[in-house]
XYZ file of C-alpha atoms in Angstrom:
497
model
C -0.054 0.477 -0.270
C 1.216 3.753 -0.612
C 0.448 6.393 1.514
C 0.910 10.105 0.454
C 3.146 12.011 3.171
C 0.713 14.264 3.985
C -2.499 14.766 6.772
C -4.905 14.188 6.243
C -3.596 11.091 5.327
C -5.280 9.159 1.870
C -4.661 5.737 0.945
C -6.259 3.820 -1.652
C -7.307 0.050 -1.538
C -8.170 -2.073 -4.379
C -9.459 -5.853 -2.672
C -11.567 -8.434 -3.663
C -15.060 -8.728 -2.396
C -16.334 -10.600 0.481
C -19.696 -10.036 2.534
C -18.800 -7.941 6.337
C -21.100 -6.497 8.967
C -22.913 -3.486 8.821
C -20.081 -0.177 9.686
C -21.844 3.345 10.352
C -21.786 6.273 8.038
C -21.300 9.835 9.079
C -22.910 12.049 6.268
C -21.842 9.055 3.866
C -17.951 8.472 4.410
C -17.855 5.180 6.548
C -16.401 5.558 9.985
C -13.880 2.647 10.294
C -12.266 1.628 13.593
C -10.041 -1.379 14.300
C -12.762 -3.823 14.652
C -14.253 -3.146 11.094
C -11.486 -1.595 9.155
C -10.316 -4.936 7.163
C -13.965 -6.099 6.499
C -14.903 -2.193 5.191
C -11.542 -2.912 3.176
C -12.404 -6.258 2.045
C -16.004 -5.606 1.110
C -15.925 -2.631 -1.422
C -13.766 -2.578 -4.548
C -12.395 0.871 -3.917
C -12.017 2.460 -0.468
C -10.480 5.915 -0.025
C -9.391 6.239 3.458
C -8.576 9.354 5.441
C -6.188 9.051 8.951
C -7.093 12.236 10.677
C -6.915 14.108 13.830
C -9.899 16.152 15.114
C -8.005 19.306 16.705
C -6.289 19.264 13.277
C -6.869 22.421 11.090
C -6.040 20.808 7.695
C -8.548 17.937 8.800
C -11.186 20.024 9.769
C -10.481 22.015 6.584
C -10.686 18.753 4.390
C -14.158 17.329 5.879
C -16.415 19.246 4.389
C -15.247 18.530 0.860
C -14.709 15.331 1.474
C -18.418 14.896 2.682
C -19.515 16.463 -0.354
C -17.055 14.029 -2.383
C -18.704 10.894 -0.639
C -22.355 11.829 -1.525
C -21.481 12.544 -5.764
C -19.919 9.194 -5.719
C -22.778 7.924 -3.850
C -25.286 9.823 -6.481
C -23.150 7.887 -9.324
C -23.495 4.862 -8.223
C -19.823 4.450 -7.811
C -17.924 1.916 -6.515
C -15.324 3.709 -4.579
C -16.391 4.348 -0.898
C -14.791 7.161 0.899
C -13.617 6.404 4.815
C -12.255 8.000 8.124
C -10.257 6.672 10.938
C -9.602 8.955 13.769
C -5.622 8.781 14.480
C -6.322 9.949 17.778
C -8.741 7.194 18.989
C -7.329 4.296 16.919
C -3.616 4.210 17.661
C -3.308 0.671 16.719
C -4.623 0.943 13.450
C -2.938 4.095 12.660
C 0.326 2.621 13.837
C -0.740 0.030 11.286
C -1.277 2.231 8.565
C 2.062 4.428 8.724
C 1.845 5.879 12.225
C 5.344 7.465 12.195
C 4.233 9.173 8.932
C 1.413 10.928 10.994
C 2.923 11.162 14.027
C 6.117 13.167 12.169
C 3.989 15.117 10.003
C 1.708 16.554 13.125
C 4.122 17.334 15.115
C 6.145 18.993 12.016
C 3.163 21.289 11.553
C 1.687 22.019 15.247
C 5.375 22.533 16.545
C 9.129 23.957 15.829
C 10.841 22.454 12.803
C 13.028 20.833 15.391
C 12.796 20.102 18.680
C 15.164 21.772 21.683
C 17.173 18.915 23.476
C 18.422 20.330 26.250
C 19.881 16.954 28.053
C 21.619 13.611 27.029
C 18.299 11.884 28.509
C 16.274 14.121 25.834
C 18.752 13.016 22.925
C 18.992 9.504 23.796
C 15.105 9.159 23.999
C 14.475 10.661 20.598
C 17.183 8.562 18.939
C 16.460 5.352 20.582
C 12.390 5.551 19.838
C 13.138 6.261 16.065
C 14.764 4.359 13.018
C 15.880 7.157 11.854
C 16.670 10.841 13.410
C 18.450 13.991 12.400
C 19.926 16.273 14.787
C 21.491 19.444 13.989
C 24.517 20.671 16.781
C 25.116 24.342 16.686
C 26.743 27.256 19.240
C 23.896 29.272 18.712
C 20.482 28.451 17.677
C 20.589 31.941 15.465
C 23.334 31.663 13.775
C 23.609 31.414 10.237
C 23.833 27.461 10.231
C 21.379 27.010 12.559
C 18.718 29.000 10.300
C 19.738 26.804 7.506
C 19.124 23.780 8.918
C 15.633 24.966 10.653
C 14.505 26.022 7.167
C 15.633 22.347 5.956
C 13.952 20.217 8.486
C 11.031 22.539 7.636
C 10.510 21.275 4.246
C 10.853 17.212 5.003
C 8.429 15.304 6.801
C 9.825 11.758 7.180
C 12.089 11.822 10.481
C 11.911 13.932 13.671
C 14.355 16.559 13.978
C 16.219 18.052 16.929
C 18.727 20.405 17.761
C 21.344 20.675 20.201
C 22.672 24.087 21.639
C 24.840 22.857 24.784
C 28.717 22.716 23.677
C 28.989 20.033 26.376
C 26.353 17.758 25.312
C 27.804 18.038 21.687
C 31.167 17.336 22.939
C 29.338 13.807 24.614
C 28.379 12.924 21.139
C 31.881 13.734 19.353
C 30.963 17.229 17.897
C 32.916 20.084 17.898
C 31.631 22.892 15.785
C 28.438 23.137 13.930
C 27.289 19.599 12.846
C 24.195 18.048 11.367
C 24.395 14.286 12.543
C 21.951 11.503 11.509
C 21.468 8.780 13.912
C 20.183 5.420 12.122
C 19.713 1.818 13.286
C 21.640 0.648 10.193
C 25.064 0.645 8.193
C 27.558 2.672 10.443
C 24.950 4.056 13.094
C 25.508 7.864 11.902
C 26.602 10.226 9.579
C 28.225 13.552 10.292
C 27.750 16.744 7.582
C 30.197 19.336 9.090
C 30.606 21.907 5.867
C 28.773 23.574 3.509
C 26.092 23.763 6.411
C 23.243 25.292 3.393
C 19.721 24.553 3.381
C 20.149 22.667 -0.021
C 23.325 20.678 1.393
C 21.539 19.745 3.894
C 18.484 18.439 2.419
C 20.710 16.647 0.203
C 22.646 14.997 3.071
C 19.643 14.165 4.913
C 17.972 12.453 2.052
C 20.873 10.210 0.790
C 22.328 9.355 4.577
C 18.376 8.606 6.070
C 18.067 5.650 3.665
C 20.512 2.331 4.304
C 23.738 1.423 1.843
C 21.594 -1.110 -0.030
C 17.243 -0.665 0.584
C 15.564 -4.006 0.873
C 12.949 -3.370 -1.566
C 9.553 -3.849 -0.068
C 5.879 -2.331 0.194
C 7.182 0.152 3.077
C 10.570 1.116 1.361
C 9.048 1.283 -2.203
C 7.948 5.081 -2.047
C 11.441 6.098 -0.758
C 12.672 3.812 -3.472
C 10.966 5.449 -6.468
C 9.715 8.651 -5.303
C 13.454 9.770 -3.960
C 15.791 12.685 -5.438
C 18.209 9.761 -7.051
C 16.912 8.783 -10.043
C 19.915 5.429 -10.495
C 19.408 3.085 -9.270
C 21.694 -0.466 -8.934
C 19.406 -3.352 -8.220
C 20.487 -6.704 -6.632
C 18.189 -9.310 -7.738
C 19.004 -12.036 -4.904
C 17.374 -14.678 -3.499
C 17.532 -15.132 0.406
C 16.893 -18.732 0.620
C 19.655 -19.503 -1.791
C 21.836 -17.510 0.525
C 22.368 -15.195 -1.880
C 21.821 -11.626 0.718
C 24.359 -13.041 3.124
C 26.766 -14.024 0.063
C 26.938 -10.544 -1.835
C 25.343 -7.697 0.607
C 28.459 -6.910 2.514
C 31.045 -6.825 -0.454
C 29.017 -4.390 -1.972
C 28.745 -2.464 0.798
C 31.517 -0.513 0.196
C 30.537 0.267 -3.742
C 26.978 1.430 -2.052
C 29.118 4.431 -0.045
C 31.495 5.231 -2.894
C 28.161 5.761 -4.948
C 25.736 6.668 -2.637
C 25.242 10.272 -4.051
C 24.635 9.386 -7.052
C 22.894 5.966 -7.223
C 20.758 4.154 -4.551
C 21.817 0.252 -4.391
C 18.464 -1.728 -4.172
C 18.124 -5.428 -3.168
C 15.473 -7.582 -4.272
C 13.809 -10.792 -2.400
C 12.874 -12.978 -5.917
C 11.648 -15.416 -3.091
C 8.753 -12.899 -2.818
C 6.165 -13.633 -5.098
C 5.004 -9.618 -5.412
C 8.212 -9.001 -6.906
C 7.302 -11.357 -10.136
C 6.317 -8.453 -12.022
C 9.654 -6.712 -11.334
C 11.274 -9.803 -12.881
C 8.913 -9.347 -16.181
C 9.992 -5.830 -16.406
C 13.356 -6.585 -16.630
C 13.012 -9.773 -19.181
C 14.585 -11.845 -16.229
C 13.486 -15.465 -15.143
C 13.759 -16.811 -11.669
C 16.898 -18.904 -13.335
C 19.060 -16.187 -13.962
C 18.858 -15.309 -10.449
C 21.550 -13.773 -8.814
C 21.562 -11.140 -10.953
C 21.910 -7.443 -11.456
C 20.940 -4.651 -13.173
C 21.013 -0.739 -13.442
C 18.220 1.574 -14.411
C 17.865 5.303 -15.026
C 14.516 6.323 -13.839
C 13.869 9.749 -16.049
C 11.328 10.832 -18.568
C 13.180 8.315 -20.647
C 13.396 5.597 -18.840
C 16.568 3.126 -19.272
C 17.954 -0.200 -18.591
C 21.052 -1.250 -18.194
C 22.765 -5.025 -18.246
C 26.619 -5.461 -17.532
C 28.527 -7.854 -19.062
C 30.557 -9.335 -15.973
C 30.305 -10.809 -13.235
C 29.330 -7.779 -11.125
C 28.421 -9.598 -8.104
C 31.220 -11.885 -7.527
C 33.478 -8.992 -8.855
C 33.188 -5.799 -7.423
C 36.029 -4.245 -9.235
C 33.746 -5.284 -12.364
C 30.718 -3.471 -10.766
C 32.611 -0.293 -10.029
C 33.843 -0.292 -13.707
C 30.696 -0.560 -14.721
C 28.935 1.858 -12.371
C 31.930 4.320 -13.984
C 30.864 3.416 -17.211
C 26.941 4.560 -16.828
C 28.098 7.391 -14.661
C 30.341 8.956 -18.241
C 27.516 7.856 -20.340
C 29.167 4.766 -22.180
C 26.774 2.248 -21.768
C 24.282 1.202 -24.319
C 20.971 0.230 -22.997
C 19.817 -3.008 -22.883
C 16.722 -3.549 -24.911
C 14.317 -6.644 -24.419
C 14.005 -8.891 -27.973
C 12.651 -11.749 -28.530
C 14.150 -14.181 -31.104
C 12.464 -13.318 -34.861
C 9.790 -15.842 -35.435
C 10.613 -18.133 -38.307
C 7.104 -17.468 -39.919
C 6.852 -13.747 -38.607
C 6.267 -12.570 -42.106
C 3.316 -15.634 -43.374
C 0.304 -14.512 -41.679
C -1.306 -11.353 -42.589
C -0.646 -9.426 -39.401
C 3.268 -9.574 -38.917
C 5.131 -10.537 -36.412
C 7.690 -7.728 -35.099
C 10.116 -8.261 -32.510
C 12.837 -5.511 -31.239
C 15.698 -7.036 -33.464
C 13.627 -6.692 -36.855
C 11.716 -3.942 -36.026
C 13.309 -0.830 -37.721
C 13.454 -3.510 -41.171
C 9.911 -3.437 -41.486
C 8.442 -0.462 -39.817
C 10.782 1.820 -41.328
C 10.458 0.586 -44.684
C 10.366 3.840 -46.752
C 7.937 1.787 -49.152
C 5.612 1.016 -46.993
C 2.840 2.588 -45.078
C 3.187 0.309 -41.805
C 0.577 0.175 -39.022
C 1.844 -1.273 -36.006
C -0.148 -2.359 -33.032
C 1.896 -2.352 -29.760
C 0.760 -5.039 -27.475
C 0.640 -6.832 -24.052
C -0.508 -10.694 -23.789
C -2.629 -10.032 -20.572
C -4.521 -6.599 -21.836
C -7.815 -7.208 -22.061
C -8.514 -4.160 -24.753
C -5.677 -6.272 -26.692
C -7.612 -8.863 -26.777
C -10.614 -7.957 -28.018
C -8.897 -5.910 -30.856
C -7.351 -9.078 -31.857
C -9.812 -10.418 -33.861
C -10.195 -7.140 -35.812
C -6.718 -6.462 -36.627
C -6.140 -10.315 -37.957
C -9.050 -8.873 -40.329
C -7.823 -5.676 -40.680
C -4.278 -7.967 -42.007
C -6.881 -9.815 -44.198
C -8.165 -6.675 -45.762
C -4.783 -5.159 -47.022
C -2.699 -8.559 -47.028
C -2.274 -7.954 -50.741
C -2.221 -4.087 -50.938
C 1.343 -3.293 -52.748
C 2.023 -0.431 -50.002
C 0.487 -1.524 -46.828
C 1.739 -3.693 -44.140
C -0.587 -4.328 -41.284
C 2.051 -5.830 -37.880
C 2.240 -6.316 -34.185
C 4.976 -6.244 -31.655
C 4.266 -7.536 -27.917
C 5.977 -4.691 -26.604
C 6.099 -5.949 -23.005
C 9.151 -8.302 -24.118
C 10.274 -6.435 -27.166
C 11.667 -2.525 -26.272
C 12.553 0.393 -28.658
C 15.288 2.643 -28.206
C 13.305 5.290 -30.105
C 9.738 4.534 -29.117
C 8.565 3.985 -25.507
C 4.900 2.421 -25.304
C 3.018 3.428 -22.353
C -0.445 2.540 -22.835
C -2.099 -0.780 -24.492
C -2.915 -1.453 -27.048
C -1.009 1.599 -29.144
C -1.395 1.713 -32.366
C 0.986 3.824 -34.830
C 1.403 4.447 -38.597
C 4.923 4.324 -39.968
C 4.283 6.410 -43.034
C 6.309 5.690 -46.527
C 8.669 8.432 -47.594
C 9.883 9.873 -44.736
C 8.872 7.795 -41.772
C 6.297 9.906 -40.195
C 4.908 8.462 -37.386
C 0.873 9.101 -37.092
C -0.798 7.601 -33.500
C -4.498 6.084 -34.429
C -6.947 7.350 -31.550
C -10.289 6.472 -33.805
C -12.685 3.913 -32.883
C -11.434 0.278 -33.003
C -13.323 -0.979 -35.494
C -12.238 -2.980 -38.891
C -14.001 -0.022 -40.710
C -12.348 3.194 -38.280
C -8.967 1.072 -39.069
C -9.656 0.742 -42.518
C -10.615 4.115 -42.906
C -7.286 5.516 -41.212
C -5.314 3.553 -43.110
C -6.723 4.695 -46.517
C -7.289 8.479 -45.506
C -3.112 8.161 -45.200
C -3.757 8.495 -41.411
C -5.686 11.629 -41.357
C -8.793 10.040 -40.156
C -9.014 9.314 -36.108
C -5.121 10.077 -35.378
C -4.458 11.323 -31.863
C -5.038 14.422 -31.036
C -1.391 16.498 -29.765
C -1.981 16.287 -25.922
C -3.677 19.772 -24.232
C -3.236 21.170 -20.746
C -5.639 23.542 -19.695
C -4.150 25.682 -16.218
C -6.854 25.981 -13.565
C -6.548 28.765 -11.294
C -9.830 28.675 -9.448
C -10.506 27.842 -5.838
C -9.494 24.756 -4.218
C -13.176 23.456 -3.374
C -14.797 20.707 -4.396
C -17.625 22.504 -6.061
C -15.546 24.745 -8.196
C -13.068 21.937 -9.350
C -15.997 19.766 -9.853
C -17.404 23.139 -12.024
C -14.292 23.732 -13.984
C -14.172 20.201 -15.060
C -17.638 20.166 -16.057
C -17.510 23.276 -17.722
C -14.602 21.916 -20.379
C -15.953 18.388 -20.825
C -19.006 20.452 -22.199
C -16.862 22.566 -24.252
C -15.308 19.464 -25.542
C -18.802 17.534 -26.200
C -19.852 20.628 -28.104
C -16.840 20.216 -30.295
C -16.959 16.844 -31.028
C -20.683 15.994 -31.955
C -20.100 15.436 -35.620
C -17.335 13.347 -34.675
C -17.728 9.802 -34.872
C -17.829 8.280 -31.106
C -15.338 5.833 -29.966
C -16.368 2.484 -28.813
C -15.690 1.045 -25.010
C -12.202 -0.583 -25.639
C-alpha cells in the first residue's frame, strides 16, 4: 500500500469482495475502527481512507469537501467509497498504517521544525525511539548554519528533527563546531555533515544518508526508492532462501557508499511472489538469479545490463557504474528471437531486432499494434486486427503488423499504454498515432485516408486558477467537458475498448 506524506493521510485500496458486518456512516463517509477496518476494505471494491486528528486544522478544512465527494460518488453509484479513521482514538490501527509518518507530520506542522534537546536523556530518548533521527548541533540557535538547518527541517516530514546548542552535550556526542548528524539504526549508526551547511546541502545529505546503503525493496521502502531524488538505481536480484543476501551484500556496501550520492543500491528478494512483475519488467527468469541491473528513472527510462560478473567481482561493478556515469553504456533492450514465420500471416510479427527493417521501410505504410498479452483491450482488438490484415494483405504499399511490447523494447519508441496503434508512413517515416474507434471500418479508413482519419490529437494542458473547493473544481471540469462535447458533436463516437 502507498501512503501520501500529508495529513489528512489518504490511501486507496482495491481488494477482492467479501461480505462484512454493517458499518456506521457519517454523512456518507464510512467510520472505520480497528474492529471493522479489514472488513470494510474487503467488502468494497475501492476505499479511500483518511487518517485524521479531530483537532488538526487541515483535517477540519478537508472535512466538508470530503463529505461532498462521498455524496457525489454515492449519487453516481460509484464503486469508490470514502472512509475515515480517527488516528487519535484508533492508535493501533494508525500504527499499522504508517503511524510514524502521521506523527512526524503532526509534530512538524503543529510545533517547531526541530525539537530543542537540552539534556543527554532527551537526545537518547529521541534516538532510541526512532529508526532515523536528524540532530543539528550548533553553538547558537540563531547563527546562520542553524537557520539553514531549520529551513531544511521544515521541508522534510519523514523524520523527527532535534537541535542542540549545549557545547557539553555536543562534545559527549563527538561533535565539535556546527554539524548535522543523522542517527540511524543501520549501517554505521550515524553520518555527520560538518561543512557547507546550507539548506540545499543539508537536504541532500539527509535524503542520502537516512536510507541504508543497500535498501531492501518492499512495500514500506517502495515510495522512498522510486519517489526519491536519486533517479539511478543499481538493482541486485537475490534469493534469501539461497543465501545470496549473506553472500553478496556485505561486499557491495563499499561500492554503494562510494556512489551513494549518484546511485541508490537496492536489493530485491526474488523469493517474494510480489516481485515477479519486476523480474518480468526486466525480461528476467528466476533461473538467472542472482543477477544485477541498472535502471535510470527519467522522462525516458533506460535499463542497463552488466556483461561481467559484477556480483562476485566488485571491481567489475565499479567499472560498470563508472561507464554508466560517463555515459558510455548502451541501453539493454529486450527482444524476442525473430519467429521463422513472422511474415507468413496477414498480420506480420515484429520483435525489437526486426522492427526497424519492417516499420521504417520507406516504400511502405506500416500500421503497428503495440500490445501486451495480458491486456483485455488488446484481446478484444485481436480478431478485428486479424480481419484488417486480411483486408490489406495484398495491398502493395500497406503492411499490418503487431509487436508484444512487454518483451520487445525500442530505443526510439516508448510505449506507455496498451494497445497503442502507430502508422509509420512511407517516404519520410512520419509517425501518426491512431485514436479512433477500434473497429474494422475505423482502422481501414485511417489507412485509406493516409492517417488523417482518427489520428490522436496532440496533448492539451488547460491551466486551472480557480478556487480549491470540490464544487469549484467540479464546475470547471464539467465546463471543459461540455466544451469538448460541443466540438465533437459531429465526430464519430469511439467504442468502449
